[in-house]
Short mmCIF file of C-alpha atoms in Angstrom, two decimals:
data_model
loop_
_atom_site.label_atom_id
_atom_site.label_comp_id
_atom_site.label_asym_id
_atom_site.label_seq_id
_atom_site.Cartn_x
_atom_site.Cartn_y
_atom_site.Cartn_z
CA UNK A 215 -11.08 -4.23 1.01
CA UNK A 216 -13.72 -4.57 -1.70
CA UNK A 217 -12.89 -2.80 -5.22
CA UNK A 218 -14.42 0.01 -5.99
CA UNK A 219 -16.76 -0.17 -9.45
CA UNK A 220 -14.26 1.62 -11.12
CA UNK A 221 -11.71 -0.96 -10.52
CA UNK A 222 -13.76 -3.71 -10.74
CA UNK A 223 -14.20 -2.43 -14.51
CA UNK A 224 -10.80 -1.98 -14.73
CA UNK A 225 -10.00 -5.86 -14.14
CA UNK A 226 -12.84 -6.77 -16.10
CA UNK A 227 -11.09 -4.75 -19.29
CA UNK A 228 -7.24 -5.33 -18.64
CA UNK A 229 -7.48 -7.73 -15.82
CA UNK A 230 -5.13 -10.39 -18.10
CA UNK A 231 -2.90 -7.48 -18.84
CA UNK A 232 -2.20 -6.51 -15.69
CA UNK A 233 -2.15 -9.94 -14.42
CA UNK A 234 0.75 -11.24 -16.89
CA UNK A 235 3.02 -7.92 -15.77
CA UNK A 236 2.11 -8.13 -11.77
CA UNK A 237 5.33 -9.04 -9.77
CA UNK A 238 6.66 -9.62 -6.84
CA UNK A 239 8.24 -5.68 -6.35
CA UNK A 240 4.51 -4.60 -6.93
CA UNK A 241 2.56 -7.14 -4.61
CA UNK A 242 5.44 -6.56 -1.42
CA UNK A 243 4.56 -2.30 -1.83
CA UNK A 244 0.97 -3.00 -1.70
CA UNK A 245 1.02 -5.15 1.72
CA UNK A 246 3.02 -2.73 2.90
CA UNK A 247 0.93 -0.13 2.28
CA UNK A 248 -1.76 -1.74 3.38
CA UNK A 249 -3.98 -1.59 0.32
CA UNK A 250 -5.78 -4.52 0.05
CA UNK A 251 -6.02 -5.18 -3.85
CA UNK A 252 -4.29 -7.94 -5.80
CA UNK A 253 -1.55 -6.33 -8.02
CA UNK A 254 -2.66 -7.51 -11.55
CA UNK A 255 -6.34 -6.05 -10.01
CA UNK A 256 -4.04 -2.82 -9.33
CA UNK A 257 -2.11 -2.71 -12.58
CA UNK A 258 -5.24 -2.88 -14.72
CA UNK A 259 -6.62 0.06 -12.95
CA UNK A 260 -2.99 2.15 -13.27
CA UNK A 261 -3.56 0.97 -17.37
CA UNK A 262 -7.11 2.11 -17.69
CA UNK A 263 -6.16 5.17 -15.79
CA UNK A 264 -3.70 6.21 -18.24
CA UNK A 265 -5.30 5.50 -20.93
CA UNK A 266 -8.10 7.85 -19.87
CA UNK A 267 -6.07 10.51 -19.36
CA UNK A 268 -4.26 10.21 -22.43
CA UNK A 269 -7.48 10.22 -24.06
CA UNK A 270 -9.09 13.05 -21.98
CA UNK A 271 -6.30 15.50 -22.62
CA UNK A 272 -6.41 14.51 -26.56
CA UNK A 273 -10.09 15.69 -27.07
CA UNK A 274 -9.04 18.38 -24.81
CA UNK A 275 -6.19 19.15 -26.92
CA UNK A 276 -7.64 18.72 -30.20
CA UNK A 277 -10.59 21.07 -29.57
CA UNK A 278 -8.38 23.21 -28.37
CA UNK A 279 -5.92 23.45 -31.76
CA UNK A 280 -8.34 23.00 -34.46
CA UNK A 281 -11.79 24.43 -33.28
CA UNK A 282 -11.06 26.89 -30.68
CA UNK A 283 -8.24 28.72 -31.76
CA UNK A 284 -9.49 29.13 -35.23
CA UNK A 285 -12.18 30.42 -33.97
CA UNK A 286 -10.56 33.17 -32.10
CA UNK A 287 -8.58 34.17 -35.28
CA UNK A 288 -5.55 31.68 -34.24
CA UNK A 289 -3.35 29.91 -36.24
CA UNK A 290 -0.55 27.94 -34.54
CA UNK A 291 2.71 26.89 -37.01
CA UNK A 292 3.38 22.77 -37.31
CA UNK A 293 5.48 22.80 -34.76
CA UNK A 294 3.63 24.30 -32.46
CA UNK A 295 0.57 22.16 -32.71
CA UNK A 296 2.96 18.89 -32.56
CA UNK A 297 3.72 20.12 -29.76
CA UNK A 298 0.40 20.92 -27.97
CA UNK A 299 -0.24 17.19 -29.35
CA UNK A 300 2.24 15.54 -27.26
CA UNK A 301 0.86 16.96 -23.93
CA UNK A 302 -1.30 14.07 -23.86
CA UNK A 303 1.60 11.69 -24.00
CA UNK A 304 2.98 13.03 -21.12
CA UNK A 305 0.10 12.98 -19.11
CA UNK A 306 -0.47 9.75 -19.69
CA UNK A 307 3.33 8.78 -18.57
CA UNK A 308 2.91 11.52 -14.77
CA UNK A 309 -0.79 9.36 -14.71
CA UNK A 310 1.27 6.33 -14.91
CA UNK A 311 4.05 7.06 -12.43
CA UNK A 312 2.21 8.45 -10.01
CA UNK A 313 -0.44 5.72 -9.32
CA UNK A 314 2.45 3.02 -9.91
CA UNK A 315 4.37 4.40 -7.42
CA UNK A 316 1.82 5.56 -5.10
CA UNK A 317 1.75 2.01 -3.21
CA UNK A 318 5.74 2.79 -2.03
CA UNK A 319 4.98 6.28 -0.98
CA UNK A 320 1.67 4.89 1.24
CA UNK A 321 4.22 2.45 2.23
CA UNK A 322 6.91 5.18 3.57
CA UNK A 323 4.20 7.04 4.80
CA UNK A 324 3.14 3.98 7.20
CA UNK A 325 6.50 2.91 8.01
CA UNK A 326 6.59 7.00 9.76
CA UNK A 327 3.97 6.39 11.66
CA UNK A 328 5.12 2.85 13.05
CA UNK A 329 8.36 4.13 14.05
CA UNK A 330 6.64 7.27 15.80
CA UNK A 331 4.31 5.31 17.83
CA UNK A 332 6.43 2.20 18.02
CA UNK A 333 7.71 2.61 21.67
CA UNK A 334 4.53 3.29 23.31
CA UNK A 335 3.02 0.16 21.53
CA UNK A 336 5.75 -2.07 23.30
CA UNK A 337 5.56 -0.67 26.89
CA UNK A 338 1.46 -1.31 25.96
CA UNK A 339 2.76 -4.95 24.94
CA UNK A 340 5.25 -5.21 27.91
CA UNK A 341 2.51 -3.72 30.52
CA UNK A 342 0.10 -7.01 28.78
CA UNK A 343 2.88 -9.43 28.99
CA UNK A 344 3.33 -8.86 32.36
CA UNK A 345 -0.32 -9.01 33.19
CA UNK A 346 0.15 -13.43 31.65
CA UNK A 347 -2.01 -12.05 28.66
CA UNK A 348 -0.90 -14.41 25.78
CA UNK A 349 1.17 -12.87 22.33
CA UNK A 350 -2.63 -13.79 20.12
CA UNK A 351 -4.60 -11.65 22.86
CA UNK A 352 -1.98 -9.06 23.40
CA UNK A 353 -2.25 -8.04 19.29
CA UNK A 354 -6.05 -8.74 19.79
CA UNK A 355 -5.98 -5.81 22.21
CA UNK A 356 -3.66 -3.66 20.57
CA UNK A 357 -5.14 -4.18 17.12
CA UNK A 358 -7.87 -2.45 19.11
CA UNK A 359 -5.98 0.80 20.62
CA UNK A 360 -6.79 3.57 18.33
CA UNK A 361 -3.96 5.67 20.26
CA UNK A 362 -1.38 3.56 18.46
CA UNK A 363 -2.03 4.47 14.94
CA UNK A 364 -0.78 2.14 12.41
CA UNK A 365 0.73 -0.26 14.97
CA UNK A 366 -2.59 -0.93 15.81
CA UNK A 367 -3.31 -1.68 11.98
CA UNK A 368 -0.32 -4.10 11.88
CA UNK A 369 -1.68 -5.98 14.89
CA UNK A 370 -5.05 -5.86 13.02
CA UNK A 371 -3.45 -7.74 10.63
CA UNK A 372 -1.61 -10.32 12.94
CA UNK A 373 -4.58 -11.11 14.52
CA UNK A 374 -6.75 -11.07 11.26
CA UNK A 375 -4.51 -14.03 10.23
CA UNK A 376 -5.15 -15.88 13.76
CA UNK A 377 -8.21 -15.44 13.73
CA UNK A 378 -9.59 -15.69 10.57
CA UNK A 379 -7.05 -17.54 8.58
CA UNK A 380 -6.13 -19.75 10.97
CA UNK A 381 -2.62 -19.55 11.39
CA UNK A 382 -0.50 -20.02 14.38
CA UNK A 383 0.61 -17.03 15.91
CA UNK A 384 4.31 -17.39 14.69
CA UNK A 385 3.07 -17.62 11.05
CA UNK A 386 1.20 -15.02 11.41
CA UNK A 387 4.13 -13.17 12.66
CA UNK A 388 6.58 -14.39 10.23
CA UNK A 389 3.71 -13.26 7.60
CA UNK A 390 3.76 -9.71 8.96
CA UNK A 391 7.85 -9.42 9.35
CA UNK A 392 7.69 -10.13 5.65
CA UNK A 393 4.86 -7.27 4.89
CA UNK A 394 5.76 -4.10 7.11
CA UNK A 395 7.29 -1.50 5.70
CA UNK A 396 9.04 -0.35 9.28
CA UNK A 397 12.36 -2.18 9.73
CA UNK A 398 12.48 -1.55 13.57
CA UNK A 399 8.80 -3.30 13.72
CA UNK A 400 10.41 -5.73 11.54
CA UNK A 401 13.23 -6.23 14.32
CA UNK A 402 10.98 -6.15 17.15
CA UNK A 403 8.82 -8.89 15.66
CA UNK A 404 11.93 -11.18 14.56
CA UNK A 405 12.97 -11.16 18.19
CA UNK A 406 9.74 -12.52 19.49
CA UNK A 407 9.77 -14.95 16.95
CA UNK A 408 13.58 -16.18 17.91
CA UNK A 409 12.85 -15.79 21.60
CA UNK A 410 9.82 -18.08 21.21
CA UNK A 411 11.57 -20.73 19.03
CA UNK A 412 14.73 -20.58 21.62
CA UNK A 413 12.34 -21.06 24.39
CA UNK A 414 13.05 -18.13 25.94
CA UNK A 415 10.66 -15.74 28.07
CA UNK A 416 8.36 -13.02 26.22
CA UNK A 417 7.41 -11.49 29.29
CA UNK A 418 11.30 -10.59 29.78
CA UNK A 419 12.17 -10.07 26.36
CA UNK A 420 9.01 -7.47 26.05
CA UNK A 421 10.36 -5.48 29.23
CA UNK A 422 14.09 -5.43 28.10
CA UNK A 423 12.79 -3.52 24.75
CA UNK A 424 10.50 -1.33 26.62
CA UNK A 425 13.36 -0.38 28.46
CA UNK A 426 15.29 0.42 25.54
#
């Protein structure tokens, strides 16, 4: 996903900021969510958010207090216009939670949708399997099966990582177990992964969990 201009400005102003307080927490929520931005690219554009808004609702504030008010005949006591100035500090801190955390709720909101459509992704899978179609074709079609929702996004990815990174399909796997944000995909995955590495049979694996 390319950055928008806005967040390419961002990165440009606070990119070593954000960089230095990316993690690990932050980088797992954004794969899982599916948003395609490197987390100190993210973090600078959660920073220069905030700081916008803190300084949007200060001239907002401040025009408000001490232009228009006195000019409708207003006066406000100290304590009142302390605390009309600390709106913008809080704000700044709902601006600040609410694009930090909106990775883990895009995440939850996924991990719904996997679960929902999950079952009639695997008899798809199973039906494939059956037909000798190999695991790398079988997430080529699927990541192609608009019917599926975002199991077809997390067989986009799969196959993205076949076959444009170059990975073997159990990486690729093993790189998408790590990233999904639904635990039964999760499950479903890691049992391909040990059936292949047992040397067991996909085909019958794939038909005993369409049949569950």
């Amino acid at each position: 996903m390319t950055l928008t201009k806005y967040q390419r400005m961002s990165y440009r102003w606070l990119g070593r900021f954000g960089e230095r307080r990316a993690n690990q927490h932050l980088q797992e929520a954004l794969q899982s969510a599916h948003m395609e931005i490197r987390p100190g690219a993210y973090l600078s554009y959660v920073f220069l958010s905030t700081v916008i808004g803190f300084l949007a609702t200060m001239i907002v504030m401040v025009l408000f207090v001490f232009l228009l008010l006195p000019l409708l005949g207003v006066v406000l006591d100290t304590g009142l216009v302390i605390l009309f100035l600390f709106i913008p500090g809080f704000i700044a801190v709902i601006v600040y939670a609410l694009l930090l955390s909106a990775p883990k709720r895009k995440a939850k909101a996924r991990k719904k949708k996997i679960d929902m459509n999950l079952a009639y992704a695997i008899n798809f899978i199973s039906a494939m399997a059956s037909a000798g179609v190999t695991p790398t074709e079988i997430f080529k079609s699927l990541s192609k099966q608009d019917i599926y929702g975002e199991v077809k996004e997390e067989s986009a990815w799969i196959y993205r990582d076949v076959g444009l990174l170059g990975f073997d399909v159990l990486s690729a796997i093993k790189k998408n177990i790590a990233r999904t944000p639904s635990q039964r995909f999760k499950e479903f995955l890691q049992g391909m992964v040990v059936t292949v590495t047992s040397g067991g049979s996909l085909k019958t694996y794939f038909m005993h969990k369409a049949d569950q």
